[in-house]
Amino acid sequence: NGLAMPGFPNDKVSNYGGQSFGTIEVVEATAKSVNVVYAQMNMEVGPDRTMQAAIDAGLPAGTSGLNDLPSNVLGPASPHPMDMAEAYNTFASGGLQREPFIVRTVTYLTDGQVAYQGGTVPPPRAFDEDVTADVTYALQQVPRPGGTARQVASIGHPVAGKTGTSTDNKSAWFVGFTRQLTTAVALYQVGPEGEEESITPFGGYTAITGGTVPADTWTAYMTNAMAGREVLEFPPPAYVGTPNTPPKVAVPTLAGLTQAEAETALGAVGLTAAFGQANDPAVPEGRVVASDPPAGTEVDQGSTVNVVISAGPGTVAVPDVAGLSSGQARSALEAAGLVVSVVEQASDSVPAGSGVRAGPPPRGP
């Protein structure tokens, strides 16, 4: 549900609502809007390339907040809805980046000759057709069962798209397309001084996310806009490239670190932490006792490391050793996790060499 990653806000990336999805594939991460997976990929691909891909798709280079920092994959930029429609339309068109226009044709009243015609400039190719086929395949999972916008599939045409919800629900988006039409819906709330505000729930919604009002609005509009149009399927995925085999990294030495230090150390090499607690008299409370796999073990980057944090020495019941031999008493006490110190004491009722009692050492004067 969270991953320590330098370069992101607070050096940590979390999923919406703190959800944890474990190890999943990119297609599922797209359907369920899993931030951590895309953050990891962005670090591997390079945030500068991610920014350039957004520009190639159609976002203006001067878009507010668009940058080459690691966090750019999580959507800190503030594009206009038209910009996002243009960018997603590049995927819908198989990688051709088409400039939007408003007026299709202007003709002279006198002779009907064309004075102006929009959309005549040949669109440049931004991405290979096979690449956009794979992108579209991933985006088709969002409207399917388990995705974040299942309702948009009800328009009766194949749909690909993506929900988006910014931090603190200050904006909510759905951008989607069919083979014939791309539509973007965005929702914001502005304060008295023009400042961004978290969107106040309304209309029976408990929270405003990309999968609520924007996706519902998109569905209502596209149901009418696509009525009577031919049902066209998207191209099948091309599965370009080769399977991405995670690099191997060594589990760092964590013993003695605090929980926060251990999480940071693991995040620095692309590993996640699952914490548990155990009593350990030899390790101060709140410090790492051990990890599984242990330090130095080579694991796939992105793996989870189980980390045990000391809960202090804890308490145990002292075994009854009365009447046991010295060796038996020592074994019983050590088996309970106690350190044994033997003190001889005279007794009229207990044979020599046998235990009289067990308990904490006497206090000093």
Coordinates of C-alpha atoms in Angstrom, one line a residue:
N1 CA 0.0 0.0 0.0
G2 CA 3.0 2.3 0.2
L3 CA 6.6 2.4 -1.1
A4 CA 9.5 4.5 0.0
M5 CA 10.8 6.2 -3.2
P6 CA 13.1 9.2 -3.1
G7 CA 12.0 12.0 -5.5
F8 CA 8.3 11.6 -4.7
P9 CA 6.4 13.8 -2.2
N10 CA 7.5 12.9 1.3
D11 CA 9.8 10.3 -0.4
K12 CA 6.8 7.8 -0.4
V13 CA 4.2 6.6 -2.9
S14 CA 0.9 5.3 -1.7
N15 CA -2.2 3.9 -3.5
Y16 CA -5.6 5.6 -3.3
G17 CA -7.1 4.8 0.1
G18 CA -3.9 3.1 1.3
Q19 CA -4.9 -0.1 -0.6
S20 CA -2.3 -2.9 -1.0
F21 CA -2.4 -5.0 -4.1
G22 CA 0.8 -7.1 -3.7
T23 CA 2.7 -8.0 -6.8
I24 CA 0.6 -7.5 -9.9
E25 CA 1.0 -7.0 -13.7
V26 CA 0.9 -3.6 -15.4
V27 CA -2.5 -4.4 -17.1
E28 CA -4.1 -5.0 -13.7
A29 CA -2.4 -1.9 -12.2
T30 CA -3.9 0.1 -15.0
A31 CA -7.4 -1.2 -14.4
K32 CA -7.2 -0.6 -10.7
S33 CA -5.2 2.7 -10.7
V34 CA -2.3 1.3 -8.7
N35 CA 0.1 4.2 -8.1
V36 CA 3.0 2.2 -6.7
V37 CA 3.4 0.1 -9.9
Y38 CA 3.5 3.2 -12.1
A39 CA 6.0 4.9 -9.8
Q40 CA 8.3 2.0 -10.0
M41 CA 8.1 1.9 -13.8
N42 CA 8.7 5.6 -14.0
M43 CA 11.9 5.3 -12.1
E44 CA 13.0 2.5 -14.4
V45 CA 12.0 4.2 -17.7
G46 CA 13.1 7.7 -16.6
P47 CA 10.7 10.6 -15.8
D48 CA 12.2 12.7 -18.6
R49 CA 11.0 10.2 -21.1
T50 CA 7.6 10.0 -19.4
M51 CA 7.2 13.8 -19.8
Q52 CA 8.3 13.6 -23.5
A53 CA 5.7 10.9 -24.2
A54 CA 3.0 13.1 -22.8
I55 CA 4.1 16.0 -25.0
D56 CA 4.3 13.7 -28.0
A57 CA 0.8 12.5 -27.3
G58 CA -0.5 16.1 -27.4
L59 CA 0.0 17.9 -24.1
P60 CA 1.5 21.3 -24.6
A61 CA 5.1 21.5 -23.4
G62 CA 4.2 24.6 -21.3
T63 CA 1.4 22.8 -19.4
S64 CA 1.3 24.0 -15.8
G65 CA 3.1 21.5 -13.5
L66 CA 4.4 19.3 -16.3
N67 CA 8.0 18.4 -15.4
D68 CA 10.6 15.7 -15.6
L69 CA 10.6 14.8 -11.9
P70 CA 9.8 11.3 -10.7
S71 CA 6.4 12.3 -9.5
N72 CA 5.2 13.3 -12.9
V73 CA 3.7 9.9 -13.5
L74 CA 1.2 10.5 -10.8
G75 CA -0.3 13.5 -12.6
P76 CA 0.8 16.7 -10.8
A77 CA 0.4 18.7 -14.0
S78 CA -2.8 20.7 -14.7
P79 CA -3.7 20.2 -18.4
H80 CA -6.9 21.4 -20.0
P81 CA -9.6 18.8 -20.8
M82 CA -9.1 19.6 -24.5
D83 CA -5.4 18.8 -24.1
M84 CA -6.2 15.4 -22.5
A85 CA -8.8 14.6 -25.2
E86 CA -6.2 15.4 -27.8
A87 CA -3.6 13.2 -26.1
Y88 CA -5.9 10.2 -25.7
N89 CA -7.1 10.6 -29.2
T90 CA -3.5 9.9 -30.3
F91 CA -3.9 6.4 -28.8
A92 CA -7.4 6.0 -30.4
S93 CA -5.9 6.9 -33.8
G94 CA -3.2 4.3 -33.7
G95 CA -0.4 6.8 -32.8
L96 CA -1.2 9.7 -35.1
Q97 CA -1.2 13.0 -33.3
R98 CA -4.1 15.0 -34.6
E99 CA -4.5 18.7 -33.8
P100 CA -8.1 19.7 -32.8
F101 CA -10.1 22.1 -34.8
I102 CA -13.5 23.7 -34.4
V103 CA -14.6 24.7 -37.9
R104 CA -14.6 21.9 -40.5
T105 CA -15.5 23.9 -43.6
V106 CA -16.2 27.5 -44.7
T107 CA -17.6 28.1 -48.2
Y108 CA -18.3 31.2 -50.2
L109 CA -22.0 32.1 -50.6
T110 CA -21.5 33.2 -54.2
D111 CA -20.2 30.0 -55.7
G112 CA -19.9 27.4 -53.0
Q113 CA -16.2 27.2 -53.3
V114 CA -14.3 26.1 -50.1
A115 CA -12.7 29.1 -48.4
Y116 CA -11.3 27.2 -45.4
Q117 CA -11.2 23.6 -44.3
G118 CA -10.1 22.4 -40.9
G119 CA -8.2 19.2 -40.2
T120 CA -6.4 19.0 -43.5
V121 CA -2.8 19.0 -42.1
P122 CA -1.5 15.4 -42.3
P123 CA -1.1 14.2 -38.7
P124 CA 2.5 13.3 -37.6
R125 CA 3.1 9.8 -36.2
A126 CA 3.8 10.1 -32.5
F127 CA 4.0 6.4 -31.6
D128 CA 4.2 3.1 -33.4
E129 CA 0.8 1.5 -34.1
D130 CA 1.8 -1.6 -32.2
V131 CA 2.7 0.5 -29.1
T132 CA -0.7 2.2 -29.1
A133 CA -2.4 -1.1 -29.6
D134 CA -0.9 -2.3 -26.3
V135 CA -1.7 1.0 -24.5
T136 CA -5.3 0.7 -25.7
Y137 CA -5.5 -2.9 -24.5
A138 CA -4.4 -1.8 -21.0
L139 CA -6.9 1.0 -21.0
Q140 CA -9.7 -1.3 -22.1
Q141 CA -9.4 -3.0 -18.7
V142 CA -10.6 0.1 -16.8
P143 CA -14.2 -0.4 -17.9
R144 CA -14.2 -4.1 -17.3
P145 CA -15.1 -6.0 -14.0
G146 CA -12.5 -5.1 -11.4
G147 CA -11.7 -1.7 -13.1
T148 CA -12.3 1.7 -11.7
A149 CA -14.9 2.8 -14.3
R150 CA -17.0 -0.3 -15.1
Q151 CA -20.1 1.8 -15.9
V152 CA -18.7 3.2 -19.1
A153 CA -18.9 -0.1 -20.8
S154 CA -22.7 0.3 -20.9
I155 CA -22.6 2.6 -24.0
G156 CA -22.6 -0.5 -26.2
H157 CA -19.3 0.1 -27.9
P158 CA -15.7 -1.1 -27.1
V159 CA -14.3 1.6 -24.7
A160 CA -10.8 2.4 -23.5
G161 CA -10.0 5.1 -21.0
K162 CA -8.6 6.0 -17.6
T163 CA -9.9 7.5 -14.3
G164 CA -7.9 10.0 -12.5
T165 CA -8.2 11.4 -8.9
S166 CA -5.6 13.9 -7.6
T167 CA -4.4 14.1 -4.0
D168 CA -7.1 15.1 -1.5
N169 CA -9.7 14.7 -4.3
K170 CA -9.0 18.2 -5.7
S171 CA -9.7 17.1 -9.2
A172 CA -11.4 14.1 -10.8
W173 CA -11.2 12.9 -14.4
F174 CA -12.3 10.4 -16.9
V175 CA -10.9 10.4 -20.4
G176 CA -12.0 7.7 -22.7
F177 CA -12.4 6.8 -26.4
T178 CA -14.1 4.5 -28.9
R179 CA -12.7 4.0 -32.4
Q180 CA -14.7 7.1 -33.5
L181 CA -14.8 9.5 -30.7
T182 CA -12.6 10.7 -27.7
T183 CA -14.1 12.6 -24.8
A184 CA -12.6 14.1 -21.6
V185 CA -14.5 15.0 -18.5
A186 CA -12.8 16.9 -15.6
L187 CA -14.2 18.2 -12.4
Y188 CA -12.6 20.8 -10.0
Q189 CA -13.7 22.9 -7.1
V190 CA -12.4 26.4 -6.7
G191 CA -12.3 28.4 -3.4
P192 CA -13.3 32.0 -2.8
E193 CA -9.8 33.2 -3.7
G194 CA -9.4 30.9 -6.7
E195 CA -7.6 28.3 -4.7
E196 CA -7.9 24.5 -5.3
E197 CA -10.3 22.8 -2.9
S198 CA -11.2 19.2 -2.2
I199 CA -14.4 18.5 -4.1
T200 CA -17.3 18.4 -1.8
P201 CA -19.4 15.2 -2.3
F202 CA -22.8 15.9 -3.8
G203 CA -25.6 14.1 -5.6
G204 CA -25.5 11.1 -3.2
Y205 CA -21.8 10.3 -3.8
T206 CA -19.8 9.8 -0.7
A207 CA -16.6 10.9 -2.4
I208 CA -15.9 12.5 -5.8
T209 CA -13.3 10.4 -7.7
G210 CA -12.7 9.9 -11.4
G211 CA -14.8 6.8 -11.3
T212 CA -17.9 8.6 -10.0
V213 CA -19.2 11.9 -11.5
P214 CA -16.7 12.1 -14.4
A215 CA -17.2 8.5 -15.5
D216 CA -21.0 8.8 -15.1
T217 CA -21.1 12.0 -17.0
W218 CA -18.9 10.5 -19.8
T219 CA -21.2 7.5 -20.0
A220 CA -24.4 9.7 -20.3
Y221 CA -22.9 11.8 -23.0
M222 CA -21.2 9.0 -25.0
T223 CA -24.4 6.8 -24.9
N224 CA -26.1 9.5 -27.0
A225 CA -23.1 10.6 -29.0
M226 CA -22.4 7.0 -30.1
A227 CA -26.0 6.0 -30.8
G228 CA -26.4 4.7 -34.3
R229 CA -22.6 4.5 -35.0
E230 CA -21.0 1.3 -36.3
V231 CA -19.6 -0.9 -33.5
L232 CA -15.9 -1.1 -34.2
E233 CA -13.4 -3.3 -32.2
F234 CA -10.0 -2.1 -31.1
P235 CA -7.0 -3.7 -32.7
P236 CA -5.7 -6.7 -30.7
P237 CA -2.6 -6.2 -28.4
A238 CA 0.7 -6.6 -30.2
Y239 CA 2.7 -7.4 -27.1
V240 CA 5.7 -5.4 -28.3
G241 CA 9.1 -5.7 -26.6
T242 CA 10.3 -8.5 -24.3
P243 CA 9.1 -9.5 -20.8
N244 CA 10.6 -7.2 -18.3
T245 CA 12.7 -9.3 -15.9
P246 CA 13.2 -7.3 -12.7
P247 CA 16.9 -6.7 -11.8
K248 CA 18.3 -8.5 -8.8
V249 CA 19.2 -6.4 -5.7
A250 CA 20.7 -7.3 -2.4
V251 CA 18.7 -7.0 0.7
P252 CA 20.5 -4.3 2.8
T253 CA 21.6 -4.8 6.4
L254 CA 18.7 -3.7 8.5
A255 CA 19.5 -5.0 12.0
G256 CA 19.4 -2.3 14.6
L257 CA 17.7 0.3 12.4
T258 CA 14.4 1.9 13.3
Q259 CA 11.3 1.0 11.3
A260 CA 11.4 4.3 9.3
E261 CA 15.2 3.8 8.6
A262 CA 14.5 0.2 7.4
E263 CA 11.7 1.3 5.1
T264 CA 13.9 4.0 3.6
A265 CA 16.8 1.6 3.1
L266 CA 14.6 -0.9 1.4
G267 CA 12.9 1.7 -0.8
A268 CA 16.3 3.0 -1.9
V269 CA 17.0 -0.3 -3.7
G270 CA 13.4 -0.8 -4.9
L271 CA 12.2 -3.2 -2.2
T272 CA 9.1 -2.9 -0.1
A273 CA 8.7 -3.8 3.6
A274 CA 6.2 -5.8 5.6
F275 CA 6.7 -5.2 9.3
G276 CA 6.0 -7.5 12.2
Q277 CA 6.9 -7.5 15.9
A278 CA 8.6 -10.0 18.3
N279 CA 9.9 -9.8 21.8
D280 CA 13.7 -9.8 21.9
P281 CA 15.6 -9.0 25.1
A282 CA 18.8 -8.4 23.1
V283 CA 17.4 -5.7 20.7
P284 CA 16.1 -2.4 22.0
E285 CA 12.4 -1.8 21.5
G286 CA 11.5 -0.3 18.1
R287 CA 14.7 -1.6 16.4
V288 CA 15.0 -4.2 13.7
V289 CA 15.7 -7.7 15.0
A290 CA 16.0 -9.5 11.6
S291 CA 14.7 -9.6 8.0
D292 CA 13.5 -12.4 5.8
P293 CA 15.2 -12.8 3.4
P294 CA 18.3 -11.9 5.4
A295 CA 20.8 -9.2 4.6
G296 CA 22.8 -9.9 1.5
T297 CA 20.3 -12.1 -0.2
E298 CA 19.8 -11.4 -3.9
V299 CA 16.0 -10.8 -4.7
D300 CA 14.0 -9.4 -7.6
Q301 CA 13.6 -5.6 -7.4
G302 CA 10.1 -4.9 -6.2
S303 CA 10.0 -7.8 -3.8
T304 CA 8.7 -7.6 -0.3
V305 CA 11.0 -8.1 2.6
N306 CA 9.6 -9.2 6.0
V307 CA 11.1 -7.1 8.8
V308 CA 10.8 -8.0 12.5
I309 CA 10.8 -5.1 14.9
S310 CA 11.7 -5.6 18.6
A311 CA 8.8 -5.2 21.0
G312 CA 11.2 -5.3 23.9
P313 CA 12.0 -8.3 26.2
G314 CA 8.4 -9.0 27.0
T315 CA 7.4 -11.3 29.9
V316 CA 7.1 -15.0 30.5
A317 CA 5.9 -17.2 33.3
V318 CA 8.7 -18.5 35.4
P319 CA 8.6 -22.3 35.4
D320 CA 8.3 -24.2 38.7
V321 CA 11.7 -25.8 39.2
A322 CA 11.2 -26.9 42.8
G323 CA 12.6 -30.4 43.3
L324 CA 14.4 -30.5 39.9
S325 CA 18.0 -31.2 39.6
S326 CA 20.3 -28.2 38.9
G327 CA 20.6 -29.3 35.2
Q328 CA 16.9 -29.8 34.8
A329 CA 16.1 -26.5 36.4
R330 CA 18.6 -24.7 34.1
S331 CA 17.1 -26.4 31.0
A332 CA 13.6 -25.5 31.9
L333 CA 14.4 -21.8 32.6
E334 CA 16.5 -21.4 29.5
A335 CA 13.7 -23.0 27.4
A336 CA 11.4 -20.2 28.6
G337 CA 13.9 -17.6 27.4
L338 CA 15.3 -16.7 30.7
V339 CA 19.0 -16.1 31.7
V340 CA 19.9 -18.4 34.6
S341 CA 21.9 -17.4 37.6
V342 CA 22.3 -20.1 40.3
V343 CA 22.3 -19.2 44.0
E344 CA 22.9 -21.9 46.6
Q345 CA 20.5 -22.0 49.6
A346 CA 20.3 -24.3 52.5
S347 CA 17.0 -26.3 52.9
D348 CA 15.8 -28.8 55.4
S349 CA 13.1 -30.1 52.9
V350 CA 14.8 -30.2 49.5
P351 CA 17.7 -32.6 48.7
A352 CA 21.1 -31.0 48.0
G353 CA 21.6 -30.1 44.3
S354 CA 17.8 -29.7 43.7
G355 CA 15.9 -26.6 42.9
V356 CA 14.3 -24.7 45.8
R357 CA 12.5 -22.0 43.9
A358 CA 13.0 -19.7 40.8
G359 CA 12.4 -16.0 40.5
P360 CA 13.9 -12.6 39.7
P361 CA 17.4 -11.9 41.3
P362 CA 17.2 -10.2 44.6
R363 CA 17.5 -6.4 44.5
G364 CA 20.6 -4.8 45.8
P365 CA 20.7 -2.7 49.0

